[in-house]
Tab-separated table of C-alpha atoms in Angstrom:
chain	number	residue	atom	x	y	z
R	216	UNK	CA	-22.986	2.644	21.175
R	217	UNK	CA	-19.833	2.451	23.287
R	218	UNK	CA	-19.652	4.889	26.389
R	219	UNK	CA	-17.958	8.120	25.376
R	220	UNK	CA	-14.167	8.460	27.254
R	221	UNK	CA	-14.238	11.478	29.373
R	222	UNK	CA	-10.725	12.196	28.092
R	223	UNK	CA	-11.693	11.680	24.315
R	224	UNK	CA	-14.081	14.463	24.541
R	225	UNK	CA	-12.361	17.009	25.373
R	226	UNK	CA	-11.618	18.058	22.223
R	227	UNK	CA	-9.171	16.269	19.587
R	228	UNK	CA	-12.508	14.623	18.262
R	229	UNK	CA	-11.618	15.508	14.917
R	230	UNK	CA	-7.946	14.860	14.915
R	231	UNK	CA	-8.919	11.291	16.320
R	232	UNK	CA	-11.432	11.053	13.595
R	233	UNK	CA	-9.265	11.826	11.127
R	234	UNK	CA	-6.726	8.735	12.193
R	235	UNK	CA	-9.529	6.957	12.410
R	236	UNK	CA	-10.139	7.137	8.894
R	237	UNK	CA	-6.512	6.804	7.699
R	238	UNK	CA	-5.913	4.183	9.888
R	239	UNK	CA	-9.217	2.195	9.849
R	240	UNK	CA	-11.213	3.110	6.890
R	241	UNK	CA	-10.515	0.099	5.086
R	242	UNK	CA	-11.307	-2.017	7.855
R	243	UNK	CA	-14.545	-0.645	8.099
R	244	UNK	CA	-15.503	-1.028	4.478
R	245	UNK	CA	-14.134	-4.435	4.510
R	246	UNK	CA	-16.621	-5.139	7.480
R	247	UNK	CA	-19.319	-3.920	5.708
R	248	UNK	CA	-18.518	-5.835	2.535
R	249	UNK	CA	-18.768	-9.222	4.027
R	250	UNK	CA	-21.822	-8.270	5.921
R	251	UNK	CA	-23.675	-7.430	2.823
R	252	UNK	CA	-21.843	-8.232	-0.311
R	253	UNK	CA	-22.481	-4.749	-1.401
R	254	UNK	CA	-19.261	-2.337	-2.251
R	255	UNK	CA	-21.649	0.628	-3.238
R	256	UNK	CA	-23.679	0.288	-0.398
R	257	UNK	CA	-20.550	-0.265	2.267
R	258	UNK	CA	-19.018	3.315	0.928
R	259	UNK	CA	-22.329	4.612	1.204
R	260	UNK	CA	-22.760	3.188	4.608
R	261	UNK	CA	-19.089	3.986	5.342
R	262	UNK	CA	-19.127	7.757	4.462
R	263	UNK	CA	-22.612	7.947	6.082
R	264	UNK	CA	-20.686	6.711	9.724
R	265	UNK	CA	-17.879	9.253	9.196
R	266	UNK	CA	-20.237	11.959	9.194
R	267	UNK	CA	-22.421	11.022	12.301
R	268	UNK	CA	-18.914	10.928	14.069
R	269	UNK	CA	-18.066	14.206	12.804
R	270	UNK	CA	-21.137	15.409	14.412
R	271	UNK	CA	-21.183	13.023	17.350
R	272	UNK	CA	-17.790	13.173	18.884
R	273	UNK	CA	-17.034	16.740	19.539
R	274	UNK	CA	-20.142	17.336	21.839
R	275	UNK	CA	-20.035	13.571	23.087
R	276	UNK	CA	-16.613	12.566	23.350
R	277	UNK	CA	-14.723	10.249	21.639
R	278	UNK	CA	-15.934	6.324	22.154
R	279	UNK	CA	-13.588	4.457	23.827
R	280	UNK	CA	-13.962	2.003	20.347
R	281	UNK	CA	-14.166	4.365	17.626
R	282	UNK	CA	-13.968	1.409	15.171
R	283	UNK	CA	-16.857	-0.132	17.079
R	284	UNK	CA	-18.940	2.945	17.413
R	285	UNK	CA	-18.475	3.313	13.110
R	286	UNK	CA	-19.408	-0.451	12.448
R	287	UNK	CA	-22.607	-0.330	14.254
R	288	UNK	CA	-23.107	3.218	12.874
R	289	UNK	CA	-22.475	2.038	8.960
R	290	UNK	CA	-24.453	-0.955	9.955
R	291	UNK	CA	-27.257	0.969	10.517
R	292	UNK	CA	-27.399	3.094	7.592
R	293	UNK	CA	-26.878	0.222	5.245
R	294	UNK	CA	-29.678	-1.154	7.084
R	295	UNK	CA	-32.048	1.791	6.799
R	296	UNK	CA	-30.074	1.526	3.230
R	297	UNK	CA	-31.516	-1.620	2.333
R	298	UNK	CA	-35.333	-0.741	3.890
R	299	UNK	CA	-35.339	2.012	1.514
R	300	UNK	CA	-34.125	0.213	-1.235
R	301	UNK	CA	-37.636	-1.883	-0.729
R	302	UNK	CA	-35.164	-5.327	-0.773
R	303	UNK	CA	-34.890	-5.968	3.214
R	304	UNK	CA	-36.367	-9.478	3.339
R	305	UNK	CA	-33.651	-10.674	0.304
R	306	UNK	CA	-30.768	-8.972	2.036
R	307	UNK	CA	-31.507	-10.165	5.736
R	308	UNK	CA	-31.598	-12.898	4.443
R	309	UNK	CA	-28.460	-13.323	2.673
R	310	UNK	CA	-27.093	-11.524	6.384
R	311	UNK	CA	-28.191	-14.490	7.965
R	312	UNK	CA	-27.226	-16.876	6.125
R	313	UNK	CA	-23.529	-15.040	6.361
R	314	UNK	CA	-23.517	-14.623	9.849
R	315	UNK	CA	-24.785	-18.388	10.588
R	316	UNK	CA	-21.959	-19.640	8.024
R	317	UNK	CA	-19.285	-18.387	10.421
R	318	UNK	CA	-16.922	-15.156	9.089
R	319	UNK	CA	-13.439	-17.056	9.405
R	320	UNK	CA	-11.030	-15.192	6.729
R	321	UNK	CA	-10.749	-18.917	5.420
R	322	UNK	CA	-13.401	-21.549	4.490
R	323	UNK	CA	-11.482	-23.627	7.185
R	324	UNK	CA	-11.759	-20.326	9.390
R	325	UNK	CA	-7.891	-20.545	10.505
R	326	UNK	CA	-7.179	-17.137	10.898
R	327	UNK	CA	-10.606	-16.939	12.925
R	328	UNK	CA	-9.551	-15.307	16.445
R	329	UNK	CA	-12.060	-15.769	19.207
R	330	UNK	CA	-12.160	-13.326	21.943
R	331	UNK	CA	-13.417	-12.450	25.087
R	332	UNK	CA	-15.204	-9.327	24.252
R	333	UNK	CA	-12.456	-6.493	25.305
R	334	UNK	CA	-13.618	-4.705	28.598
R	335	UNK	CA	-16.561	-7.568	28.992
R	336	UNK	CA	-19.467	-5.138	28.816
R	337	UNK	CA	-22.548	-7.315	28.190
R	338	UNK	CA	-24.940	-4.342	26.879
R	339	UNK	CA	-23.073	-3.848	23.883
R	340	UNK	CA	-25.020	-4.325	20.490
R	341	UNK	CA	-24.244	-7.679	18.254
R	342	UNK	CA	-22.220	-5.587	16.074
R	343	UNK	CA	-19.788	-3.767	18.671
R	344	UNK	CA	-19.957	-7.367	20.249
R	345	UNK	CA	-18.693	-8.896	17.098
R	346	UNK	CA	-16.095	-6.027	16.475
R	347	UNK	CA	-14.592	-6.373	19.961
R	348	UNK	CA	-14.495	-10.085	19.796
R	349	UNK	CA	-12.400	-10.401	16.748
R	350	UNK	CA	-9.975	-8.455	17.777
R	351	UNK	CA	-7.474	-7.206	15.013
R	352	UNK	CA	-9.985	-8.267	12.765
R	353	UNK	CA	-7.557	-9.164	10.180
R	354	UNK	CA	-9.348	-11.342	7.582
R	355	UNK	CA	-11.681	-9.284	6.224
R	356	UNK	CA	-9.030	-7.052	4.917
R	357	UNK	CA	-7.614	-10.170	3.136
R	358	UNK	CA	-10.792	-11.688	2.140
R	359	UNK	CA	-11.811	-8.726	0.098
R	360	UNK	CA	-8.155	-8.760	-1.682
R	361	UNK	CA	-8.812	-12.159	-2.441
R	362	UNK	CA	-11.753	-11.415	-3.627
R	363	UNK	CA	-10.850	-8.617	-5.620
R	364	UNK	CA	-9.090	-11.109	-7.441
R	365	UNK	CA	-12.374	-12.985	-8.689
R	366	UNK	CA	-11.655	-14.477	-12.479
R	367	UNK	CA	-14.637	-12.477	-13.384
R	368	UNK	CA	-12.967	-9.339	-12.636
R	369	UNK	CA	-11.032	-8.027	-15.631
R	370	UNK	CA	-6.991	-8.805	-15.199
R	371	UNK	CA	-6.075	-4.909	-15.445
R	372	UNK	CA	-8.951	-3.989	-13.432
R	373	UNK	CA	-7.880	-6.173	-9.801
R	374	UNK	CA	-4.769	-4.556	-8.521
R	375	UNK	CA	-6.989	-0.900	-9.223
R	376	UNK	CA	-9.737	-2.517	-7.412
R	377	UNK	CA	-7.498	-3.433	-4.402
R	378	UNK	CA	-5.545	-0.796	-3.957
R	379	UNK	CA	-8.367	1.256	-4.088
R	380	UNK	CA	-10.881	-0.064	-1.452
R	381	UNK	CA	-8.149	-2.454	0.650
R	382	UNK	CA	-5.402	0.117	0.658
R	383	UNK	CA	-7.633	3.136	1.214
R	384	UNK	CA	-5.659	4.979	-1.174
R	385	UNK	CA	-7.009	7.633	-3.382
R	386	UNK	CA	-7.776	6.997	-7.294
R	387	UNK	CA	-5.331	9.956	-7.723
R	388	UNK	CA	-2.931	7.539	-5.759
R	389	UNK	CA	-3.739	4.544	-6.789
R	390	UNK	CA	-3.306	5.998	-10.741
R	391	UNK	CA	0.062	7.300	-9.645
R	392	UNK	CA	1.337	3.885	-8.302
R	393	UNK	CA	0.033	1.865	-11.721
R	394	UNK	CA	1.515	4.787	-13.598
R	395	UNK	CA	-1.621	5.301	-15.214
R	396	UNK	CA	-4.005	8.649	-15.967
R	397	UNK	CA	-6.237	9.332	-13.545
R	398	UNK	CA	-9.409	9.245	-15.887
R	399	UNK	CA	-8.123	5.639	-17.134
R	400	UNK	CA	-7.789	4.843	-13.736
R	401	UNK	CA	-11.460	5.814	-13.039
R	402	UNK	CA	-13.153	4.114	-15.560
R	403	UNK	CA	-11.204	0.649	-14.757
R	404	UNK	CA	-12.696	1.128	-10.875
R	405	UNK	CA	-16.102	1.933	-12.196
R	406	UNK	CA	-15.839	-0.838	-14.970
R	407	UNK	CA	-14.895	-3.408	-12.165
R	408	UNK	CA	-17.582	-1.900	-9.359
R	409	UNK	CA	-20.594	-2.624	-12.011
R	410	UNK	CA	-19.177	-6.240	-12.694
R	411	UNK	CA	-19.164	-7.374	-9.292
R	412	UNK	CA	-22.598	-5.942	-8.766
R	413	UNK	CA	-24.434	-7.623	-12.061
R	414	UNK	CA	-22.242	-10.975	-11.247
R	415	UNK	CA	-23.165	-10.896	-7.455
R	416	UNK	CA	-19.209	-11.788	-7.123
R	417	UNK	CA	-18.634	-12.454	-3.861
R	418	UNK	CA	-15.758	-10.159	-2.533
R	419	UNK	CA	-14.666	-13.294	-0.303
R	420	UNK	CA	-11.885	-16.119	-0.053
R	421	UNK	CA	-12.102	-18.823	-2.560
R	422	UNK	CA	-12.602	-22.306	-1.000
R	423	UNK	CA	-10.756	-24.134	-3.450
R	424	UNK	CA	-7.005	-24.086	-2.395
R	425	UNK	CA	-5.661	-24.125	-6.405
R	426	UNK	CA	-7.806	-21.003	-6.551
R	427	UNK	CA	-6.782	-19.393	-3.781
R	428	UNK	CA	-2.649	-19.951	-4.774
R	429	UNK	CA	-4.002	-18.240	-8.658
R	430	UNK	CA	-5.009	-14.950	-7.449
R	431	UNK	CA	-1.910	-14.732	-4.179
R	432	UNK	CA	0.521	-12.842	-7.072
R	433	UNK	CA	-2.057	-10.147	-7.095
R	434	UNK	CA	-2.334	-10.109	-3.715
R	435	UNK	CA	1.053	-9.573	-2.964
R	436	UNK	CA	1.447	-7.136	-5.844
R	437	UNK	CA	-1.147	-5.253	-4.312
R	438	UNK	CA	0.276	-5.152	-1.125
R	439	UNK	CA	3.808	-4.331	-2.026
R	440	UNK	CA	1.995	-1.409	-3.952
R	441	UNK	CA	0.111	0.092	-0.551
R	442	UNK	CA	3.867	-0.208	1.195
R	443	UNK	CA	5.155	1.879	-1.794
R	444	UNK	CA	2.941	4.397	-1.633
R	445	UNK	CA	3.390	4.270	2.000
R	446	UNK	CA	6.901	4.972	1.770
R	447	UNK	CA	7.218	7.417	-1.104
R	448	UNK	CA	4.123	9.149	-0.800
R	449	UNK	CA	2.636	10.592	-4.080
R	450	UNK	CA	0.130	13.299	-1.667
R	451	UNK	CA	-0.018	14.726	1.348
R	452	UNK	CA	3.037	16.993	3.169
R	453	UNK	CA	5.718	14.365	4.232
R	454	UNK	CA	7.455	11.688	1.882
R	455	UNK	CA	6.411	8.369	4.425
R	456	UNK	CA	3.029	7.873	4.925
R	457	UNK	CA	3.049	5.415	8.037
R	458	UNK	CA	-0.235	4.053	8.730
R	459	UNK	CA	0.194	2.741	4.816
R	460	UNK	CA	3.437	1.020	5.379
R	461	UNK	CA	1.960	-0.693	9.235
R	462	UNK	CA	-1.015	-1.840	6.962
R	463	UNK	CA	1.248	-3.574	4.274
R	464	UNK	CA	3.718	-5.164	6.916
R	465	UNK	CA	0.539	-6.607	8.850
R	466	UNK	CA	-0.709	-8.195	5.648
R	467	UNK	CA	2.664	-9.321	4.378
R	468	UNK	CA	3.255	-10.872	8.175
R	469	UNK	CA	-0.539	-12.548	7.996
R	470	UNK	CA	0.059	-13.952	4.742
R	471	UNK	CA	3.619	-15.436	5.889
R	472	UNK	CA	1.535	-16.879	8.239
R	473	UNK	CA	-0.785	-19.063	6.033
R	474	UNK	CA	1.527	-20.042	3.929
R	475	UNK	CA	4.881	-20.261	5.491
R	476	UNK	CA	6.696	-22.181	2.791
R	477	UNK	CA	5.955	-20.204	0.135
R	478	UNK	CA	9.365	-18.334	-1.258
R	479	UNK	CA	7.211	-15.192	-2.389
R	480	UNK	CA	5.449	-14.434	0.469
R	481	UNK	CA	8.642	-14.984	2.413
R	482	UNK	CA	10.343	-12.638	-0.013
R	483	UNK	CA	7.437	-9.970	-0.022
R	484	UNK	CA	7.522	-9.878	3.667
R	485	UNK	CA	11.356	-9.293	3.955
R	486	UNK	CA	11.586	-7.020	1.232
R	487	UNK	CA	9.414	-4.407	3.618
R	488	UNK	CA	10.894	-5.405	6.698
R	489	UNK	CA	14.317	-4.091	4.818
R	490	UNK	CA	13.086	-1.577	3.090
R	491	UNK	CA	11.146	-0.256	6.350
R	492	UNK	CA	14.214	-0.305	8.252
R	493	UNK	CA	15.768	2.449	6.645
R	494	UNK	CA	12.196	4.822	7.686
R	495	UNK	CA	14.162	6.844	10.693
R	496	UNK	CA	16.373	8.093	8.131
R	497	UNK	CA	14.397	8.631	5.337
R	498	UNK	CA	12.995	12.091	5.993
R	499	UNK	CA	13.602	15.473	7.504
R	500	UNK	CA	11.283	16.387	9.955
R	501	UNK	CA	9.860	18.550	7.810
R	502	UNK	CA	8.635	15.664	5.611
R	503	UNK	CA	11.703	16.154	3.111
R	504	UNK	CA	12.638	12.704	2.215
R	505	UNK	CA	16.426	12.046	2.665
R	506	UNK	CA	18.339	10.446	-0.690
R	507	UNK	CA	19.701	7.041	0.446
R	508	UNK	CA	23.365	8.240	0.434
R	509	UNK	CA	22.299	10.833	2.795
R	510	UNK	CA	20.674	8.892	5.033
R	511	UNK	CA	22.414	8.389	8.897
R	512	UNK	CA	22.354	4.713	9.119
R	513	UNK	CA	23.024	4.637	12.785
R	514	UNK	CA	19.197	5.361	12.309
R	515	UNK	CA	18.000	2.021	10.701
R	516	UNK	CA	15.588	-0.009	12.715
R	517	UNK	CA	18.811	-3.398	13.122
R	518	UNK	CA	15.963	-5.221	14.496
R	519	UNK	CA	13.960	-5.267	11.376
R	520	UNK	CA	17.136	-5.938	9.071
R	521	UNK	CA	17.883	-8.770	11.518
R	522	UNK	CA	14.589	-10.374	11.146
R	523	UNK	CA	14.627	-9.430	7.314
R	524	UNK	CA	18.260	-11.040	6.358
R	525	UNK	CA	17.205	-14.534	7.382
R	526	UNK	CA	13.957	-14.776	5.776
R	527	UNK	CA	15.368	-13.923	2.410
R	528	UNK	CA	17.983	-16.414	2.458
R	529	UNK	CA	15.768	-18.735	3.059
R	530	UNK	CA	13.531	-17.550	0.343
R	531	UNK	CA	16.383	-17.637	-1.841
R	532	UNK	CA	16.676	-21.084	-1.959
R	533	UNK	CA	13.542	-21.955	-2.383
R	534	UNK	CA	12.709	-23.168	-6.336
R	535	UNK	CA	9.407	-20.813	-6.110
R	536	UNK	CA	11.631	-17.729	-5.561
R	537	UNK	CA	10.537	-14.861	-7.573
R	538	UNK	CA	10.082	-11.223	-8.610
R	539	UNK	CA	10.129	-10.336	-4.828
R	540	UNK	CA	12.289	-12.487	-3.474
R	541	UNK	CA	15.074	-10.699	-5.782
R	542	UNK	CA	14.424	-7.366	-4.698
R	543	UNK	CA	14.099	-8.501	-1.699
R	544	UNK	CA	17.704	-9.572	-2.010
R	545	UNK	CA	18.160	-6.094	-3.392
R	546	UNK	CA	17.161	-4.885	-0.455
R	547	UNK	CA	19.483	-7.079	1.877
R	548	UNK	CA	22.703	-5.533	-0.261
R	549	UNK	CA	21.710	-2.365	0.840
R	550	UNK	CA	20.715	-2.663	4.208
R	551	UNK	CA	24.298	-4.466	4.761
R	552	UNK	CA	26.570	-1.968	3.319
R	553	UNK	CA	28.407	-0.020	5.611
R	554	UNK	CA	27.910	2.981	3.680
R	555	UNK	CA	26.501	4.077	0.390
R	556	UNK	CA	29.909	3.599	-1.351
R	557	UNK	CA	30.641	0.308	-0.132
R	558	UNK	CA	27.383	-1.143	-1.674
R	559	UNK	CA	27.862	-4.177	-3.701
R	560	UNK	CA	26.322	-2.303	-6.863
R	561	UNK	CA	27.944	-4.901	-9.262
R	562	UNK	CA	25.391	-7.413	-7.393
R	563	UNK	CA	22.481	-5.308	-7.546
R	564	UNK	CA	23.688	-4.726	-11.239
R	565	UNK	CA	23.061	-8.600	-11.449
R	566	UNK	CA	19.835	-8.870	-9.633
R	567	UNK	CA	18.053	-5.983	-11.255
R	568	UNK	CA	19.454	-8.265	-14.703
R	569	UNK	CA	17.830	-11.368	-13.244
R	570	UNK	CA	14.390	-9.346	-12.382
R	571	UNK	CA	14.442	-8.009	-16.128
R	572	UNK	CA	14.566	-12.585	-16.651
R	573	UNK	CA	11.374	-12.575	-15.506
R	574	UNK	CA	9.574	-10.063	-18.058
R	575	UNK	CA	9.655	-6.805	-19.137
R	576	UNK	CA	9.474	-3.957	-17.101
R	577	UNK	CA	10.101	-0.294	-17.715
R	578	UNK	CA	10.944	0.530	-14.382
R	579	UNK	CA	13.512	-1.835	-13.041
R	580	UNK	CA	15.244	-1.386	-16.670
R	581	UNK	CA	14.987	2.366	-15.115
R	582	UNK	CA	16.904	0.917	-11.524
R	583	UNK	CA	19.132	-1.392	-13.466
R	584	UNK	CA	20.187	1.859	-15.417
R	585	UNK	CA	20.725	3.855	-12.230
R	586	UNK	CA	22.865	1.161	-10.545
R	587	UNK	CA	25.152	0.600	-13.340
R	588	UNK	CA	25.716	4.453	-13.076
R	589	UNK	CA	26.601	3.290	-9.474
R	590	UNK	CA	28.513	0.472	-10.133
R	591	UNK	CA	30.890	1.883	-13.204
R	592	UNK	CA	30.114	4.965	-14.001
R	593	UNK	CA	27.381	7.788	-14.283
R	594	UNK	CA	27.921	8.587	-18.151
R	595	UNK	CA	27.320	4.660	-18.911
R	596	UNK	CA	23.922	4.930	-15.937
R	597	UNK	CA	22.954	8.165	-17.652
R	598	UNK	CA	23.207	6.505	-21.363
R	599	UNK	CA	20.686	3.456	-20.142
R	600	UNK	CA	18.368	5.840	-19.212
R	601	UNK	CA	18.426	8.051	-22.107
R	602	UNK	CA	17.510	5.179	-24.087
R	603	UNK	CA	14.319	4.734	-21.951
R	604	UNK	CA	13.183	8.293	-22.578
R	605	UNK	CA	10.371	6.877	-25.087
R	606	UNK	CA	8.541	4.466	-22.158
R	607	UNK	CA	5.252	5.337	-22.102
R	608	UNK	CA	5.433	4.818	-18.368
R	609	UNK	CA	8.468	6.209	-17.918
R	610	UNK	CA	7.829	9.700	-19.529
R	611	UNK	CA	4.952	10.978	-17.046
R	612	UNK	CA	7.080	9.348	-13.957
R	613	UNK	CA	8.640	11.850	-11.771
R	614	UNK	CA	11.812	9.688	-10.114
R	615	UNK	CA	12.772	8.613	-14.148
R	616	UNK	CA	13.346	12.187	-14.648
R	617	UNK	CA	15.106	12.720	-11.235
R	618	UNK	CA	17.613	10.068	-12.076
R	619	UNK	CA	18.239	11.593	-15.635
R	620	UNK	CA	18.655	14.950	-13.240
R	621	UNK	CA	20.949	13.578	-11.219
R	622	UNK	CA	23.551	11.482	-13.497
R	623	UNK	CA	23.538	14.631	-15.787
R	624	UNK	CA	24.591	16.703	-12.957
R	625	UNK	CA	27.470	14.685	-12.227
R	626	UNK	CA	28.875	14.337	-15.818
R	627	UNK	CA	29.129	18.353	-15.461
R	628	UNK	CA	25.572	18.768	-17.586
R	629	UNK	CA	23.937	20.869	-15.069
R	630	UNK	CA	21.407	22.792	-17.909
R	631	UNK	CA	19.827	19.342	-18.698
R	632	UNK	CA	19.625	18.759	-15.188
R	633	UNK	CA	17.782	21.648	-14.451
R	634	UNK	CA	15.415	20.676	-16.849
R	635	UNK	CA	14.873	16.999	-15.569
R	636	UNK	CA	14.759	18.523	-11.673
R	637	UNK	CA	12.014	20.572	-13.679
R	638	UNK	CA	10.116	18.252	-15.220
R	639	UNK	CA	10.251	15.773	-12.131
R	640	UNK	CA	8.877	18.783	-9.932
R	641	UNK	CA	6.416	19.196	-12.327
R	642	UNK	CA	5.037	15.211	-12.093
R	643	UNK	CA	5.317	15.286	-8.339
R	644	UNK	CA	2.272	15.018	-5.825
R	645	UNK	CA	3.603	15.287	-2.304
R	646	UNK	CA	4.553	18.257	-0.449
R	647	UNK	CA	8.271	16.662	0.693
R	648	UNK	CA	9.216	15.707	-2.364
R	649	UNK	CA	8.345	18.815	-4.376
R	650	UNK	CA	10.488	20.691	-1.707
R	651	UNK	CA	13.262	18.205	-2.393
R	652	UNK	CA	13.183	18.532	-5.984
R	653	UNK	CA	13.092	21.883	-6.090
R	654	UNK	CA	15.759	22.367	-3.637
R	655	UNK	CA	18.010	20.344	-6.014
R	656	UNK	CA	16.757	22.105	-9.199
R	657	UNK	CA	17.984	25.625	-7.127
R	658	UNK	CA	21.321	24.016	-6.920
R	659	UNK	CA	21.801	22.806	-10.275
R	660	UNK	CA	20.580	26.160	-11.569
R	661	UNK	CA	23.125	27.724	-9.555
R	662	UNK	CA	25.931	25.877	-11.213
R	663	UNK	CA	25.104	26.572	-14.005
């Protein structure tokens, strides 16, 4: 184990354990899954590490590599795991066989990043060793979306999968962001857990290249999926959830990387560079999140918009530009105008049009319907979405029924508002935004 930091233990060892987990929890069970191919047995092994560090740390101080000090203390317990289990000679063996096959996030190990072994202690165990050496540690992260996306998984059961054990977000969360019940959301997790056990799927990059460009949509589904949840947080006590949206930009960035002339990945990758600038403005400090037209825009991050703007022009023009290269041009419109009346709604009228090209979906019909509110007039915005009220996916989804809320409060309907701000409040998770909502309910009551 790594020497404890004198200035670690002197309390906090909870607090930093608690980042810890937020921030590194996936990385850890990622770890674990390419050591032993087990997803059961790296939570197991995960959780087991959490709770020696929640006895550890307060009385002896915080390591000075708390991710370290967790992989060789999951390690362990998946080892002691796998002695109980009576299957030790099978499993070491398939860990050797790993660890002599190299651990490169690619068959071709590119993204492989040799290191010099952080402070250069030579009494550290092979696993801290390891853990130090590779640095950001990056690919496993991406090798176990990748994997996630295994043919033999079930279609509706990958993006679950991912955003459950990649994105570290709850199944409450992750049932939230597909819009699906929570006990539906369950069973697909559970469903998809058992069929990577009995298949022995390997949670790992494919080698084949045609392969690996099949399951990238998913990928980059999933990822724009942590960033939303990131930004408009559906638990907790503030609206942005940070460590989320960090996470999602590093994998958007690392994926840009590999394949730099894809128009998707581009597009993904400048859609939350825009959509991240606008953070500093985005919430009270409360946690309240601040409505775009609200928002100071003195605030935005210019450097992120400046490296955004460019990479979706480019995207633009490339013939693979899709579904995320559009919003990312969304995005650009916004993060452009000079204020939230000087938006070039008509535009975004015409890109949300284009998206709906490209298939069905209930909610950008929803944001094509608010923007043509924008762009002529609420009464015609507030008719669109009227005639979505029947979406399955729309019904149970709280900002559907704060846009209904809002375009009937400014057609002078402020009864039916207060019962949309009700309803919303009433399908909200986070802290921030229930104490939005109901400030706006209060005020649409109050006119009425």
């Amino acid at each position: 184990m790594d020497a404890p930091d004198p200035a670690g233990a002197t309390g906090a060892a909870d607090d930093v354990l608690a980042r810890v987990h937020r921030e590194e929890h996936s990385r850890l069970l990622a770890t674990l899954v390419r050591r032993f191919g087990d997803l059961d047995l790296a939570e197991d092994a995960a959780s087991e590490a959490m709770e020696a560090a929640l006895r550890a740390w307060p009385a002896q101080g915080v390591p000075r590599v708390p991710l370290a000090w967790l992989t060789t203390a999951a390690t362990r317990a998946a080892l002691d795991r796998v002695r109980r289990d009576g299957v030790l000679a099978r499993r070491l063996a398939e860990l050797h066989l790993e660890e002599g096959a190299g651990s490169g996030p690619w068959p071709d190990g590119r993204l492989a990043s040799p290191g010099s072994g952080a402070d250069g202690r030579a009494d550290r165990s092979p696993v801290e060793s390891a853990v130090l050496a590779r640095g950001d540690l990056p690919d496993e992260r991406l090798a176990m979306l990748m994997g996630c996306c295994h043919p033999a998984i079930a279609p509706a059961d990958r993006i679950a999968l991912m955003l459950r054990f990649v994105g570290a977000m709850t199944t409450a969360e992750v049932a939230q962001a597909l819009l699906l019940p929570v006990p539906t959301l369950q069973a697909r997790i559970t469903r998809a857990k058992k069929r990577i056990a009995v298949n022995r799927i390997p949670l790992t990059v494919p080698e084949d290249a045609g392969e690996r460009a099949r399951r990238l949509p998913l990928v980059l589904r999933a990822i724009s999926l942590i960033y939303t949840e990131g930004y408009a947080a559906t638990s907790g006590e503030t609206v942005l959830r940070r460590e989320l949206t960090a996470e999602a930009i590093r994998l958007a960035r690392i994926l840009h990387r590999l394949l730099p002339g894809a128009a998707e990945t581009q597009g993904l990758l400048a859609l939350l560079l825009l959509t991240e600038a606008r953070s500093p403005a985005r919430e009270e400090t409360d946690g309240t999140p601040i409505p775009l037209e609200d928002q100071d825009r003195s605030l935005w991050y210019r450097d992120l918009i400046e490296e955004g703007l460019p990479l979706v022009e480019e995207a633009a023009g490339r013939e693979d530009a899709g579904r995320f290269t559009l919003q990312a041009a969304i995005a650009a419109l916004h993060a452009e105008a000079p204020t939230f009346e000087e938006t070039d709604w008509a535009q975004i009228v015409a890109l949300y049009s284009m998206l709906l090209g490209l298939g069905e979906d209930p909610v950008v019909r929803m944001n094509r319907a608010i923007a043509v509110g924008r762009a002529r007039s609420p009464q015609e915005g507030l008719t669109l979405l009227e005639q979505l009220a029947d979406e399955p996916e729309l019904s149970s989804h709280a900002p559907f029924h704060a846009a209904l809320a809002l375009f009937h409060e400014e057609t002078g309907q402020q009864a039916r508002a207060v019962e949309h701000w009700e309803r919303a409040l009433a399908l909200s998770g986070s802290g921030g935004e229930q104490r939005f909502l109901a400030r706006r309910r209060d005020r649409a009551r109050a006119r009425t």
